[in-house]
Short mmCIF file of C-alpha atoms in Angstrom, two decimals:
data_model
loop_
_atom_site.label_atom_id
_atom_site.label_comp_id
_atom_site.label_asym_id
_atom_site.label_seq_id
_atom_site.Cartn_x
_atom_site.Cartn_y
_atom_site.Cartn_z
CA UNK A 123 -79.65 29.46 36.58
CA UNK A 124 -76.21 27.83 36.56
CA UNK A 125 -76.94 26.07 33.30
CA UNK A 126 -78.29 29.26 31.75
CA UNK A 127 -75.04 31.12 32.43
CA UNK A 128 -73.07 28.17 31.20
CA UNK A 129 -75.07 28.16 27.97
CA UNK A 130 -74.34 31.87 27.51
CA UNK A 131 -70.59 31.36 27.98
CA UNK A 132 -70.61 28.31 25.74
CA UNK A 133 -72.34 30.31 23.02
CA UNK A 134 -69.77 33.11 23.49
CA UNK A 135 -66.84 30.74 23.09
CA UNK A 136 -68.41 29.09 20.06
CA UNK A 137 -68.99 32.49 18.45
CA UNK A 138 -65.34 33.40 19.12
CA UNK A 139 -64.17 30.12 17.57
CA UNK A 140 -66.40 30.60 14.55
CA UNK A 141 -65.19 34.19 14.11
CA UNK A 142 -61.57 33.09 14.26
CA UNK A 143 -62.21 30.33 11.76
CA UNK A 144 -63.96 32.71 9.37
CA UNK A 145 -60.97 35.06 9.49
CA UNK A 146 -58.63 32.16 8.75
CA UNK A 147 -60.83 30.99 5.88
CA UNK A 148 -60.74 34.30 4.01
CA UNK A 149 -57.18 35.34 4.88
CA UNK A 150 -54.63 35.12 2.06
CA UNK A 151 -50.95 34.70 2.67
CA UNK A 152 -48.96 37.63 1.28
CA UNK A 153 -46.82 36.79 -1.73
CA UNK A 154 -43.23 37.82 -2.32
CA UNK A 155 -43.29 40.20 -5.26
CA UNK A 156 -39.88 41.30 -6.53
CA UNK A 157 -38.93 42.29 -10.03
CA UNK A 158 -36.10 40.63 -11.89
CA UNK A 159 -35.00 38.73 -14.97
CA UNK A 160 -36.81 35.44 -15.67
CA UNK A 161 -35.19 32.27 -17.00
CA UNK A 162 -36.42 28.89 -18.12
CA UNK A 163 -34.64 25.68 -19.01
CA UNK A 164 -32.35 26.18 -22.01
CA UNK A 165 -31.98 29.95 -21.59
CA UNK A 166 -28.53 31.57 -21.62
CA UNK A 167 -27.39 34.80 -20.01
CA UNK A 168 -24.09 36.61 -19.50
CA UNK A 169 -22.96 38.00 -16.15
CA UNK A 170 -19.61 39.72 -15.87
CA UNK A 171 -18.33 38.26 -19.12
CA UNK A 172 -19.28 34.69 -18.20
CA UNK A 173 -22.04 32.92 -20.11
CA UNK A 174 -24.41 30.75 -18.09
CA UNK A 175 -26.75 28.13 -19.57
CA UNK A 176 -29.71 26.96 -17.50
CA UNK A 177 -29.72 23.20 -17.95
CA UNK A 178 -32.56 22.59 -15.50
CA UNK A 179 -35.37 24.75 -14.13
CA UNK A 180 -38.14 22.76 -12.48
CA UNK A 181 -39.88 22.06 -9.18
CA UNK A 182 -38.54 25.19 -7.53
CA UNK A 183 -34.86 24.60 -8.26
CA UNK A 184 -32.49 25.43 -11.08
CA UNK A 185 -29.02 24.57 -12.32
CA UNK A 186 -26.81 26.64 -14.61
CA UNK A 187 -23.55 25.60 -16.23
CA UNK A 188 -20.64 27.78 -17.28
CA UNK A 189 -17.13 27.31 -18.62
CA UNK A 190 -14.15 28.23 -16.47
CA UNK A 191 -10.68 28.68 -17.92
CA UNK A 192 -7.65 28.15 -15.70
CA UNK A 193 -3.92 27.95 -16.31
CA UNK A 194 -2.10 24.67 -15.80
CA UNK A 195 1.62 24.35 -15.22
CA UNK A 196 4.20 21.58 -15.27
CA UNK A 197 7.97 21.58 -14.97
CA UNK A 198 10.75 19.56 -16.56
CA UNK A 199 13.66 19.37 -14.12
CA UNK A 200 17.13 19.55 -15.62
CA UNK A 201 18.70 16.11 -16.18
CA UNK A 202 15.42 14.35 -15.45
CA UNK A 203 13.60 11.83 -17.63
CA UNK A 204 10.14 12.72 -18.87
CA UNK A 205 7.58 11.06 -21.12
CA UNK A 206 7.36 12.63 -24.56
CA UNK A 207 6.04 11.45 -27.91
CA UNK A 208 5.42 7.96 -26.57
CA UNK A 209 8.96 7.50 -25.23
CA UNK A 210 11.39 8.49 -22.51
CA UNK A 211 13.50 11.63 -22.95
CA UNK A 212 16.24 13.23 -20.90
CA UNK A 213 15.93 16.96 -20.22
CA UNK A 214 18.84 19.34 -20.61
CA UNK A 215 18.19 23.03 -19.93
CA UNK A 216 20.17 25.97 -21.31
CA UNK A 217 19.24 28.99 -19.21
CA UNK A 218 21.42 31.37 -21.19
CA UNK A 219 19.65 30.48 -24.40
CA UNK A 220 16.24 30.23 -22.70
CA UNK A 221 15.75 26.78 -24.21
CA UNK A 222 15.91 23.10 -23.36
CA UNK A 223 16.62 19.91 -25.29
CA UNK A 224 14.93 16.54 -25.08
CA UNK A 225 17.17 13.57 -25.90
CA UNK A 226 15.62 10.16 -26.44
CA UNK A 227 16.44 7.51 -23.84
CA UNK A 228 16.56 3.84 -24.85
CA UNK A 229 15.34 0.81 -22.95
CA UNK A 230 18.60 -1.13 -23.35
CA UNK A 231 17.46 -4.45 -21.77
CA UNK A 232 14.45 -4.57 -24.09
CA UNK A 233 16.58 -3.77 -27.15
CA UNK A 234 19.01 -6.57 -26.26
CA UNK A 235 16.22 -9.07 -25.69
CA UNK A 236 14.79 -8.28 -29.11
CA UNK A 237 18.16 -8.56 -30.87
CA UNK A 238 19.11 -12.23 -31.51
CA UNK A 239 22.68 -11.24 -32.49
CA UNK A 240 23.73 -10.13 -28.99
CA UNK A 241 23.59 -11.35 -25.42
CA UNK A 242 20.65 -10.20 -23.32
CA UNK A 243 22.81 -8.17 -20.94
CA UNK A 244 25.63 -5.64 -21.09
CA UNK A 245 29.14 -6.02 -19.70
CA UNK A 246 31.63 -3.61 -18.18
CA UNK A 247 35.31 -3.66 -19.19
CA UNK A 248 38.31 -3.05 -16.96
CA UNK A 249 38.36 0.59 -18.05
CA UNK A 250 34.73 1.03 -17.03
CA UNK A 251 33.34 1.00 -20.56
CA UNK A 252 29.94 -0.66 -20.86
CA UNK A 253 29.64 -2.89 -23.93
CA UNK A 254 27.50 -5.52 -25.57
CA UNK A 255 28.74 -8.96 -26.71
CA UNK A 256 27.69 -10.43 -30.03
CA UNK A 257 27.06 -14.14 -30.45
CA UNK A 258 30.22 -14.40 -32.56
CA UNK A 259 32.29 -13.16 -29.63
CA UNK A 260 32.90 -9.57 -30.81
CA UNK A 261 32.01 -6.62 -28.59
CA UNK A 262 30.83 -3.06 -29.10
CA UNK A 263 30.43 -0.12 -26.69
CA UNK A 264 26.81 0.43 -25.74
CA UNK A 265 26.89 4.04 -26.99
CA UNK A 266 27.91 2.80 -30.43
CA UNK A 267 25.43 -0.09 -30.41
CA UNK A 268 22.44 2.11 -29.72
CA UNK A 269 20.80 3.98 -32.63
CA UNK A 270 21.10 7.74 -32.94
CA UNK A 271 18.71 9.21 -30.37
CA UNK A 272 15.99 11.64 -31.34
CA UNK A 273 16.73 15.22 -30.23
CA UNK A 274 14.29 18.07 -30.04
CA UNK A 275 14.92 21.58 -28.75
CA UNK A 276 12.37 24.11 -27.53
CA UNK A 277 12.77 27.79 -26.69
CA UNK A 278 10.62 30.12 -24.60
CA UNK A 279 7.37 30.77 -26.47
CA UNK A 280 7.49 27.51 -28.44
CA UNK A 281 4.57 25.09 -28.40
CA UNK A 282 5.12 21.49 -27.32
CA UNK A 283 2.68 18.59 -27.39
CA UNK A 284 2.88 16.83 -24.05
CA UNK A 285 0.44 14.49 -22.29
CA UNK A 286 -2.10 14.99 -25.09
CA UNK A 287 -2.11 18.74 -24.44
CA UNK A 288 -0.59 21.60 -26.38
CA UNK A 289 1.61 23.51 -23.97
CA UNK A 290 3.81 26.61 -24.21
CA UNK A 291 7.35 26.98 -22.91
CA UNK A 292 6.95 29.80 -20.39
CA UNK A 293 10.39 29.97 -18.79
CA UNK A 294 13.72 28.13 -18.70
CA UNK A 295 16.26 28.28 -15.88
CA UNK A 296 19.37 26.30 -15.08
CA UNK A 297 17.30 23.92 -12.95
CA UNK A 298 14.06 23.51 -14.88
CA UNK A 299 11.83 24.34 -17.82
CA UNK A 300 8.31 25.59 -17.08
CA UNK A 301 5.43 24.69 -19.40
CA UNK A 302 2.01 26.33 -19.16
CA UNK A 303 -1.33 25.81 -20.85
CA UNK A 304 -4.96 26.84 -20.53
CA UNK A 305 -7.61 24.30 -19.67
CA UNK A 306 -11.38 24.78 -19.73
CA UNK A 307 -13.70 22.96 -17.35
CA UNK A 308 -17.48 23.02 -17.03
CA UNK A 309 -18.77 24.23 -13.67
CA UNK A 310 -22.33 24.29 -12.36
CA UNK A 311 -24.20 26.48 -9.91
CA UNK A 312 -27.52 25.74 -8.21
CA UNK A 313 -30.42 28.04 -7.40
CA UNK A 314 -33.13 27.44 -4.80
CA UNK A 315 -35.89 29.59 -3.38
CA UNK A 316 -34.40 32.41 -1.32
CA UNK A 317 -30.76 31.71 -2.26
CA UNK A 318 -28.51 34.73 -2.72
CA UNK A 319 -25.85 34.35 -5.40
CA UNK A 320 -23.15 36.72 -6.60
CA UNK A 321 -23.01 36.88 -10.39
CA UNK A 322 -20.74 39.32 -12.15
CA UNK A 323 -20.11 41.18 -8.90
CA UNK A 324 -23.83 41.69 -8.14
CA UNK A 325 -25.92 39.94 -5.50
CA UNK A 326 -29.09 38.25 -6.78
CA UNK A 327 -31.88 36.56 -4.86
CA UNK A 328 -33.65 33.57 -6.39
CA UNK A 329 -37.40 33.03 -6.47
CA UNK A 330 -39.65 30.98 -8.71
CA UNK A 331 -42.77 31.72 -10.70
CA UNK A 332 -44.82 28.56 -11.12
CA UNK A 333 -41.92 26.23 -10.37
CA UNK A 334 -40.46 26.19 -13.90
CA UNK A 335 -39.47 29.85 -14.19
CA UNK A 336 -36.56 31.25 -12.23
CA UNK A 337 -36.56 34.92 -11.26
CA UNK A 338 -33.22 36.52 -10.38
CA UNK A 339 -33.72 39.84 -8.62
CA UNK A 340 -31.30 42.40 -7.24
CA UNK A 341 -33.99 43.46 -4.72
CA UNK A 342 -32.62 41.33 -1.90
CA UNK A 343 -34.06 43.63 0.77
CA UNK A 344 -37.49 43.52 -0.86
CA UNK A 345 -37.42 39.73 -0.86
CA UNK A 346 -36.49 39.69 2.82
CA UNK A 347 -39.34 42.10 3.58
CA UNK A 348 -41.71 39.70 1.81
CA UNK A 349 -40.42 36.84 3.98
CA UNK A 350 -40.99 38.93 7.09
CA UNK A 351 -44.59 39.60 6.00
CA UNK A 352 -45.17 35.88 5.46
CA UNK A 353 -43.73 35.07 8.89
CA UNK A 354 -46.02 37.69 10.47
CA UNK A 355 -49.01 36.19 8.64
CA UNK A 356 -48.18 32.69 9.88
CA UNK A 357 -47.87 33.99 13.45
CA UNK A 358 -51.38 35.54 13.21
CA UNK A 359 -52.81 32.31 11.77
CA UNK A 360 -51.24 30.33 14.60
CA UNK A 361 -52.74 32.71 17.15
CA UNK A 362 -56.21 32.30 15.63
CA UNK A 363 -55.82 28.52 15.74
CA UNK A 364 -54.93 28.72 19.42
CA UNK A 365 -58.10 30.78 20.01
CA UNK A 366 -60.22 28.16 18.23
CA UNK A 367 -58.72 25.33 20.26
CA UNK A 368 -59.06 27.27 23.50
CA UNK A 369 -62.69 28.24 22.81
CA UNK A 370 -63.76 24.69 21.96
CA UNK A 371 -61.94 23.37 25.01
CA UNK A 372 -63.50 25.97 27.31
CA UNK A 373 -66.96 25.34 25.88
CA UNK A 374 -66.58 21.61 26.38
CA UNK A 375 -65.44 21.99 30.00
CA UNK A 376 -68.25 24.44 30.83
CA UNK A 377 -70.82 22.13 29.33
CA UNK A 378 -69.41 19.13 31.14
CA UNK A 379 -69.42 20.88 34.51
CA UNK A 380 -72.75 22.69 34.12
CA UNK A 381 -74.73 19.71 32.99
CA UNK A 382 -73.38 17.18 35.46
CA UNK A 383 -76.26 15.47 37.22
CA UNK A 384 -76.86 16.67 40.80
CA UNK A 385 -76.70 14.13 43.56
CA UNK A 386 -79.94 13.87 45.50
#
C-alpha cells in the first residue's frame, strides 16, 4: 500500500514537471516593439542642425561622428615677444587706435657668430651704449649694426596668420591684443541597446533590428514597458524551472524512501 501511494505521488510530480516543461517549450519571450527611424552603416542624419554620420553599425552597437565648431583664443601681451612668421617679434599695443604692431627681434649672438667681420660678442661703453667691434678695431652701436627690422601692424577685425592658423584680431587694450579663431573637431557618439541619447533636444532610445540596423525611437516609455514585460517573462520561466527541479527532486526522494528494502 505504501508503495502504491508513493507511485501515485511520483506520477503526480512527474506530470507537474512535464506540464511545466511543456509550457516553457512553447512560451515565446515578448519582443520590444517601438517605432523609430532606422539607420545602417554609412547613413547620415541631421538633428538640431548637426549632421551625424554612422561610421559603424554592427553586432548590436553603433558609432556616429559629427563635426563640432568651437572658438579658440590667444593673447599677445604688450611688450612681450611672440613667434610670428618663423621669427621672434615684440608686441606693442595701441589701445586708442585699436591696433598693435609686431616688430622683428634679432638673435644678436647668432648674427655676430655668422659675421666674420666682427667679434662674437657685444661691448658696453662708458655711456651705457652697447656696440659691436669690427676686426679692424672700429666700433658701431648695435642698433645701427642690426638690419632694419620687419614691422607689421594689425587692427581690430584684421586677419593674421599665426601658428599655422588664420586668426582674427578681436580686441586690443593697453595690456594685450586678443586673437580669436574657429576650429572644427570631429566628435563621436556611441549607441548600445537600451541607451537613451539626447539629439537635437529630443531624447531617443536605441534598439537594434538584426544587429546591423539601429532604430532610434522617441518612445522611451514604450521601450521601458517592453523591458518590464521581458523581465516578467523571465521571472515566470524561472518559477517554472524551480517547479521542474522541485518535482523531480520530490519524486526521487519518494521513490527512494518507498522502495527501500524492509529489514526482516
